[in-house]
mmCIF file of C-alpha atoms and ligand atoms in Angstrom:
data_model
loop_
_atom_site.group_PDB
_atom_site.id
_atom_site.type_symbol
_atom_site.label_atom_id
_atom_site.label_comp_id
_atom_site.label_asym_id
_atom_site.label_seq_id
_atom_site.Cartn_x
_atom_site.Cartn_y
_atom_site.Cartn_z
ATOM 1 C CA UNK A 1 58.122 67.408 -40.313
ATOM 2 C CA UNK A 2 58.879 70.305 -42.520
ATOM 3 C CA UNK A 3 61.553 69.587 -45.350
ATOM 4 C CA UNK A 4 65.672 70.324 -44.823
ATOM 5 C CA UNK A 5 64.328 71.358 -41.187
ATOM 6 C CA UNK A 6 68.090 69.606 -39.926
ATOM 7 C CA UNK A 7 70.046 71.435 -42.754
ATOM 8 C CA UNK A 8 67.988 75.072 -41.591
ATOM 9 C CA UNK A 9 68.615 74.362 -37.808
ATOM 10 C CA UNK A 10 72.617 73.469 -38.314
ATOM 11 C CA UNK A 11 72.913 76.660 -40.583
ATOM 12 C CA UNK A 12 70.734 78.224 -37.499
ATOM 13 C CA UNK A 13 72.900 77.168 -34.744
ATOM 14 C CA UNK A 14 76.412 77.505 -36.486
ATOM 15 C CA UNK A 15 75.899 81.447 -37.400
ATOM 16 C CA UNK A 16 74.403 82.066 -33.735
ATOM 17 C CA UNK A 17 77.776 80.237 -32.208
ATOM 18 C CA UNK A 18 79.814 82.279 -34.422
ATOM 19 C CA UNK A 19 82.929 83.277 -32.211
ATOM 20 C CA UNK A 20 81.912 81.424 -29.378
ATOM 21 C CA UNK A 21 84.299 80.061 -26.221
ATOM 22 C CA UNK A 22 86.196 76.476 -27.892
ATOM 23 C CA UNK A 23 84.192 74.398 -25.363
ATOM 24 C CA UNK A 24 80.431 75.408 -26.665
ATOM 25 C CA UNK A 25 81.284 76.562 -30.180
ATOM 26 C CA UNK A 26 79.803 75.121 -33.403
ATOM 27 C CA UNK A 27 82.078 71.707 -32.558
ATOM 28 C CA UNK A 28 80.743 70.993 -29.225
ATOM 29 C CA UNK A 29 77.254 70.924 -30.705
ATOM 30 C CA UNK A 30 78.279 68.704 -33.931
ATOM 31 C CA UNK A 31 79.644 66.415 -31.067
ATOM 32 C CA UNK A 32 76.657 66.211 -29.283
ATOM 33 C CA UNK A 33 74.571 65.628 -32.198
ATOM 34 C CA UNK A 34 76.293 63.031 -33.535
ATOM 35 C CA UNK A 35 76.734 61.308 -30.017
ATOM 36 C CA UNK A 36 72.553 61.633 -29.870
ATOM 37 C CA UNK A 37 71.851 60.047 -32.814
ATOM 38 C CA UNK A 38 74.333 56.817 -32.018
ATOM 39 C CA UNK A 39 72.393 56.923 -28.553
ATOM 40 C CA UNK A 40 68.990 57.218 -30.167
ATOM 41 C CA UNK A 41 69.752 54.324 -32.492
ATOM 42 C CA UNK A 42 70.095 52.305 -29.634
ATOM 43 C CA UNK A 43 66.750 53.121 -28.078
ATOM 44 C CA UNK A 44 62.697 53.634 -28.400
ATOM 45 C CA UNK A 45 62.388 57.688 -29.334
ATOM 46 C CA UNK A 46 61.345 60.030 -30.883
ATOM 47 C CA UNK A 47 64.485 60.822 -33.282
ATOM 48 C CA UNK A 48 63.542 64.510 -34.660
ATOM 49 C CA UNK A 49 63.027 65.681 -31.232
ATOM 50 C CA UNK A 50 66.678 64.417 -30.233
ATOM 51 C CA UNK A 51 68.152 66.192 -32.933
ATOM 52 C CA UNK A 52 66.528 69.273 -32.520
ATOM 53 C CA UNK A 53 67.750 69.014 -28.994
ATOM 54 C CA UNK A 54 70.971 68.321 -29.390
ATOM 55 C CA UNK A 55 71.051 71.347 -32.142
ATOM 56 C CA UNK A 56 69.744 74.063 -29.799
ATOM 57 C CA UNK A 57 70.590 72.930 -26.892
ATOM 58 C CA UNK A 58 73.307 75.652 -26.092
ATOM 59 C CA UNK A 59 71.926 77.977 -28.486
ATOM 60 C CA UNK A 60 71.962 80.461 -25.651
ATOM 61 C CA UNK A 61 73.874 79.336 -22.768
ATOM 62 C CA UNK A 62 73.275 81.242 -19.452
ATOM 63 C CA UNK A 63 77.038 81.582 -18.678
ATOM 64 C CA UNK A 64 77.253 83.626 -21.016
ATOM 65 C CA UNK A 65 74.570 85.840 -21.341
ATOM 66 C CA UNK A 66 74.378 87.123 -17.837
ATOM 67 C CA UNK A 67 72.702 83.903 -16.240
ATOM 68 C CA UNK A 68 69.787 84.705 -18.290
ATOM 69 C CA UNK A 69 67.866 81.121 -18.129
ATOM 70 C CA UNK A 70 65.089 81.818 -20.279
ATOM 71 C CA UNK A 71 66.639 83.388 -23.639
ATOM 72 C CA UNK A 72 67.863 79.715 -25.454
ATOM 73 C CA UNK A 73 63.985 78.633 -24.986
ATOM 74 C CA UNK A 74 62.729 82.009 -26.365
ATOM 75 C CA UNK A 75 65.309 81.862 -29.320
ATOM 76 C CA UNK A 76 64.406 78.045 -29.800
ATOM 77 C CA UNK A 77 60.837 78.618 -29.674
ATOM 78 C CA UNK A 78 60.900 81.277 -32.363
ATOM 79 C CA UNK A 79 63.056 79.936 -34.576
ATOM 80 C CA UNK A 80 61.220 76.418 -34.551
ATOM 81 C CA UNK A 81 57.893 78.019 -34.886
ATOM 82 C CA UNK A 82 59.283 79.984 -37.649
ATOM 83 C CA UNK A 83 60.095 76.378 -39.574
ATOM 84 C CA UNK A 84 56.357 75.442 -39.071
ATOM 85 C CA UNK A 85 57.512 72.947 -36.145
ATOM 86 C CA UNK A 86 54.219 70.944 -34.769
ATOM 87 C CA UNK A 87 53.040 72.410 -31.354
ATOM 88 C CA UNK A 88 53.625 68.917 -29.983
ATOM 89 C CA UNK A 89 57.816 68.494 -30.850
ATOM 90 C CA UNK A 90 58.447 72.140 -30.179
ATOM 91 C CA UNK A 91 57.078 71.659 -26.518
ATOM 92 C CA UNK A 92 59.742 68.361 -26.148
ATOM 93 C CA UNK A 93 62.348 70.177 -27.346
ATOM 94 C CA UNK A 94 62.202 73.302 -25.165
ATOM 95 C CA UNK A 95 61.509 70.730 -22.534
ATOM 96 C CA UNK A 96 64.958 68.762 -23.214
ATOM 97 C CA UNK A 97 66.679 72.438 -23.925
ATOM 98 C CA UNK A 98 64.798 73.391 -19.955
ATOM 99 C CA UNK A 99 66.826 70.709 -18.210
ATOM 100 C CA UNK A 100 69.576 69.234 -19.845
ATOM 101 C CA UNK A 101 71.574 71.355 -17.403
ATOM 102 C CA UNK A 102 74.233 69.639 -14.709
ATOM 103 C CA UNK A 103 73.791 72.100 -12.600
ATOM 104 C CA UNK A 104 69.769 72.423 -12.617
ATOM 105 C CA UNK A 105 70.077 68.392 -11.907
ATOM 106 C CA UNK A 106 68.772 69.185 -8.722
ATOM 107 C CA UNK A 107 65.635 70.751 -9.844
ATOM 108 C CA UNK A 108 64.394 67.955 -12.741
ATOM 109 C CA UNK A 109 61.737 66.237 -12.281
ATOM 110 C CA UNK A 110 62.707 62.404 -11.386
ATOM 111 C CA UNK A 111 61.655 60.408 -14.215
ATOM 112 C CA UNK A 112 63.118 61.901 -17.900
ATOM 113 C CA UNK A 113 61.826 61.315 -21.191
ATOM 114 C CA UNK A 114 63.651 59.584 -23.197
ATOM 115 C CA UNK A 115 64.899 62.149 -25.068
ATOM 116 C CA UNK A 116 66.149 64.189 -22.552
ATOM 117 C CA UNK A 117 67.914 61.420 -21.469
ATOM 118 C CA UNK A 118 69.583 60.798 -24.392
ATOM 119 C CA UNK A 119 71.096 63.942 -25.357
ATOM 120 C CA UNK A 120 71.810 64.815 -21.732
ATOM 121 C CA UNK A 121 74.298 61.631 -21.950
ATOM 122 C CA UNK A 122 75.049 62.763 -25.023
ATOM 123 C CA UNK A 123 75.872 66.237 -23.508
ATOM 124 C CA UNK A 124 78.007 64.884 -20.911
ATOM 125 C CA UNK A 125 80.672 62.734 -22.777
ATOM 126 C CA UNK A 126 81.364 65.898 -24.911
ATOM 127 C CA UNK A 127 82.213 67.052 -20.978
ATOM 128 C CA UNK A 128 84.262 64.359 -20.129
ATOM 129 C CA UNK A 129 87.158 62.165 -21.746
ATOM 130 C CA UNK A 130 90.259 63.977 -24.287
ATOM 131 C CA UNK A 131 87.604 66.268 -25.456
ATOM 132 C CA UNK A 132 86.138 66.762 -21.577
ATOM 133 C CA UNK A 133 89.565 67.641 -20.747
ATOM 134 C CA UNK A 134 90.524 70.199 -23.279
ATOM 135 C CA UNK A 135 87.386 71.927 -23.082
ATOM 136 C CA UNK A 136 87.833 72.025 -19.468
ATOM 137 C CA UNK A 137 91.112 73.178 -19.835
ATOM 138 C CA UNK A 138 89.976 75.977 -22.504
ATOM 139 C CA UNK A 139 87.247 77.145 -20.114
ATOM 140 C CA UNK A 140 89.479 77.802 -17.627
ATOM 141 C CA UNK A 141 91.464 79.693 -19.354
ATOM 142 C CA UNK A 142 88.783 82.129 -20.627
ATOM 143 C CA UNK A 143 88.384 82.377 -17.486
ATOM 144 C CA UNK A 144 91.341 82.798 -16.422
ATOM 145 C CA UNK A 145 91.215 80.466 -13.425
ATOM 146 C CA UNK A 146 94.336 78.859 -11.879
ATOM 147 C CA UNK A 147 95.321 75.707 -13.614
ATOM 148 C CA UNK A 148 95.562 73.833 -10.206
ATOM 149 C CA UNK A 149 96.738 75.238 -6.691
ATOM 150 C CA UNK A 150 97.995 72.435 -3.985
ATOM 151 C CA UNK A 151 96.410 74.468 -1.075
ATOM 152 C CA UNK A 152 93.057 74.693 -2.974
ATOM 153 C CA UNK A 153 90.808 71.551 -1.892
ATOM 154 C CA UNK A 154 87.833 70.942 -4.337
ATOM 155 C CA UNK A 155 83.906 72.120 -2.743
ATOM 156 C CA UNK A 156 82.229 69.059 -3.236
ATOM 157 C CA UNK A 157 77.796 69.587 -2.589
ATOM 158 C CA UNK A 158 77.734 73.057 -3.435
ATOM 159 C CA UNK A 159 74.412 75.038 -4.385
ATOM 160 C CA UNK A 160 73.390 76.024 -7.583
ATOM 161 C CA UNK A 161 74.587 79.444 -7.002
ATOM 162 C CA UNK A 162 77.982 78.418 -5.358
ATOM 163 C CA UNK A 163 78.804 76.636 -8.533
ATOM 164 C CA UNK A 164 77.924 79.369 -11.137
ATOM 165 C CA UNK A 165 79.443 81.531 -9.256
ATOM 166 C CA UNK A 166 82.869 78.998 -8.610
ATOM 167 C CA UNK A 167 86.191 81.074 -9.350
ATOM 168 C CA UNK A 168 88.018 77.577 -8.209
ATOM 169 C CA UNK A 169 90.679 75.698 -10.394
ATOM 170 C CA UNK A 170 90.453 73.687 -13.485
ATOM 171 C CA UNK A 171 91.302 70.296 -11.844
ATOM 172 C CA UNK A 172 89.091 71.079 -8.940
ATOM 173 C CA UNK A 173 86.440 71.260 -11.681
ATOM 174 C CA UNK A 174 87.552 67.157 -12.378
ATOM 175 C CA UNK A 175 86.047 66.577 -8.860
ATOM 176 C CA UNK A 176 83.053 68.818 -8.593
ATOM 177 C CA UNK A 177 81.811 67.895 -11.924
ATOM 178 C CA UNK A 178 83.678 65.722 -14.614
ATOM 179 C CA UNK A 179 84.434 62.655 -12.514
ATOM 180 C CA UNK A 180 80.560 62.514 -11.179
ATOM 181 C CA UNK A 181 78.964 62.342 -14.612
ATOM 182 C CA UNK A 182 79.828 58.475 -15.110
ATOM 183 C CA UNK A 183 77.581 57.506 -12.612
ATOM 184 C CA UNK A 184 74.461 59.684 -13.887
ATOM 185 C CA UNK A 185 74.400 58.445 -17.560
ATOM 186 C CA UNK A 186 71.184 57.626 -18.087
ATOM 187 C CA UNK A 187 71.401 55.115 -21.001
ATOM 188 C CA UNK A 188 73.201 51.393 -21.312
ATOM 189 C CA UNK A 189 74.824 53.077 -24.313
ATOM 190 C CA UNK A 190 75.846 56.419 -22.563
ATOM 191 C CA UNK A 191 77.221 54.128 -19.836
ATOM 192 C CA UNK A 192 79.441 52.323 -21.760
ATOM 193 C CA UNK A 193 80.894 55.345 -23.852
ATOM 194 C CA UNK A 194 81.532 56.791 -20.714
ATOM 195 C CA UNK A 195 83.732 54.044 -19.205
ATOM 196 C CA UNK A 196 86.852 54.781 -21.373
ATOM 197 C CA UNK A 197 86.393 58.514 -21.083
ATOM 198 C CA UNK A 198 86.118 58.229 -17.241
ATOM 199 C CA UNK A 199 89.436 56.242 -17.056
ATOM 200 C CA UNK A 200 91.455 58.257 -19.359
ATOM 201 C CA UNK A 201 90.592 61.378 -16.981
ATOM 202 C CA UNK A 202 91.938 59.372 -13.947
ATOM 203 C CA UNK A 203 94.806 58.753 -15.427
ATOM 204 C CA UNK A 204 95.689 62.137 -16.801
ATOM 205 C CA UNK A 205 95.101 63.095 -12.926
ATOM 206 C CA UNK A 206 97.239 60.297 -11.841
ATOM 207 C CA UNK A 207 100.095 62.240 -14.392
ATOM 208 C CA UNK A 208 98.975 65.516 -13.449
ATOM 209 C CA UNK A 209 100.353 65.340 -9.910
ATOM 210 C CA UNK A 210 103.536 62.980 -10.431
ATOM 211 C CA UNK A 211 104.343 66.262 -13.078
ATOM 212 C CA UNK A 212 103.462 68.914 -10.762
ATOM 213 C CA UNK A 213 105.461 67.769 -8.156
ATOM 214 C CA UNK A 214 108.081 66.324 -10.094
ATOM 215 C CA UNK A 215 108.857 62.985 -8.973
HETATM 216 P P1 LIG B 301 76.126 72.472 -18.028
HETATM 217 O O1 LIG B 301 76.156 73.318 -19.274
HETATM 218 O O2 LIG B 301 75.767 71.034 -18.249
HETATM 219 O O3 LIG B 301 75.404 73.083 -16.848
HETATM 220 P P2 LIG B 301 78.588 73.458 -17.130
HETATM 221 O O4 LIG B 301 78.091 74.810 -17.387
HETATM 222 O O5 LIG B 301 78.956 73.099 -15.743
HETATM 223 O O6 LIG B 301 77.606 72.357 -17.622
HETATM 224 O O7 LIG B 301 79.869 73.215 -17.990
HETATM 225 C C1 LIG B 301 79.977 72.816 -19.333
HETATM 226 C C2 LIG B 301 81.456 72.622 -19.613
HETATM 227 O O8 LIG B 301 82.153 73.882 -19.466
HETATM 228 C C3 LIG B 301 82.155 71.723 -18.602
HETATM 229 O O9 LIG B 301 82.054 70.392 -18.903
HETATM 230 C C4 LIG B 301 83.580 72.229 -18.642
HETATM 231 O O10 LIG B 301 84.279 71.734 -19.750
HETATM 232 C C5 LIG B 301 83.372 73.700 -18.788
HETATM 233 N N1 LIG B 301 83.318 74.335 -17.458
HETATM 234 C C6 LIG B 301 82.251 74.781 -16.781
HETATM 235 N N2 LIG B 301 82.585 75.308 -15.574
HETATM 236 C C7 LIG B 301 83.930 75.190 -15.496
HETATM 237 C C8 LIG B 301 84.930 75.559 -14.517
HETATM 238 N N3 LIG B 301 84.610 76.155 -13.362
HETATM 239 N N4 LIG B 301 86.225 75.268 -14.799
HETATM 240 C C9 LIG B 301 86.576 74.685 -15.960
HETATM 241 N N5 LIG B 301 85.702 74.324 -16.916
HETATM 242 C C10 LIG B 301 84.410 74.572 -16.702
HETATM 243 NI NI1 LIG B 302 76.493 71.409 -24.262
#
């Protein structure tokens, strides 16, 4: 693997995120990194592919460049070929960077590779827990959704497009997303990590609602 290829790819990713929305700045990827490698240390992989993976994996993220799916593999692809990236880990990494997405989980094939796996778990704590909570919270807000609205029931099963195109609350988002990822971790690790995070979200609900309607 070509020399300081890491060091090139962090310096890569952190000028490209430059100004980006609090929930998939800079941060959010150093999160998901570091979550990767603790998962990757706890498995059989291939380790350079999860980093790279985790590094570019919202290097271009549709949301916000007009639902364009295909420019974070085009920018990915160029910029590893330009660091003289074998053929071989430049195909896994697209691959990971292809389908890491919650919302394209209907459209993976069944069986993952392992490194897919990983930083997709890796991925999704960054989504859920304190952190899973303020980002939520932030998106919404650059969004400006509504916070919450009592007469607003969350739209559980909807279609890719539905979703993208959701203008719903922030704590509907708890139900159509954040409190479904515990159960689709992938790894014994990501499993475990995600136990705490999953509870602390219930009970922020729990405190949510005796708040709201101020018992
Ligand atoms: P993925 O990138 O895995 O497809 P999403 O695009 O659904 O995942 O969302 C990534 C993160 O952005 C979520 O975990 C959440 O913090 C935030 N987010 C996405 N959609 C919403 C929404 N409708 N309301 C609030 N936060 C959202
Ligand atoms: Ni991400």
């Amino acid at each position: 693997m070509p020399q300081n290829l890491i060091e090139n790819t962090i310096a890569f990713v952190k000028e490209k995120l430059e100004g980006a929305e609090a929930g998939h700045d800079w941060f959010h990827i150093e999160r998901v990194w570091k979550l990767s490698k603790k998962i990757a240390a706890t498995e059989t992989c291939n380790v350079a592919v999860v980093e790279l993976s985790a590094l570019l994996h919202d290097i271009a993220d549709p949301k916000f460049h007009e639902g364009d799916e295909t420019l974070a593999l085009k920018i990915s692809n160029e910029f590893l070929q330009n660091q003289n990236v074998p053929k071989e880990i430049i195909v896994q990494v697209l691959f990971v960077i292809k389908n890491i997405s919650f919302k394209n989980r209907g459209e993976v094939p069944k069986v993952l590779p392992i490194e897919l796996q990983i930083v997709q778990d890796a991925d999704r704590l960054d989504a859920i827990g304190a952190i899973g909570i303020a980002r939520t919270f932030n998106f919404g807000g650059f969004k400006n959704n509504l916070m919450y609205h009592p007469d607003l029931p969350p739209k559980l099963n909807q279609t890719k497009e539905e979703y993208k195109k959701s203008t719903g609350t922030t704590i509907n988002h708890f139900y159509e997303k954040l409190l479904l990822l515990k159960d689709l971790m992938n790894t014994k690790t990501g499993k475990n990590l995600a136990e705490n995070r999953h509870q602390l979200m219930l009970d922020f609900l729990a405190q949510f609602y005796k708040e709201w309607n101020v018992e």
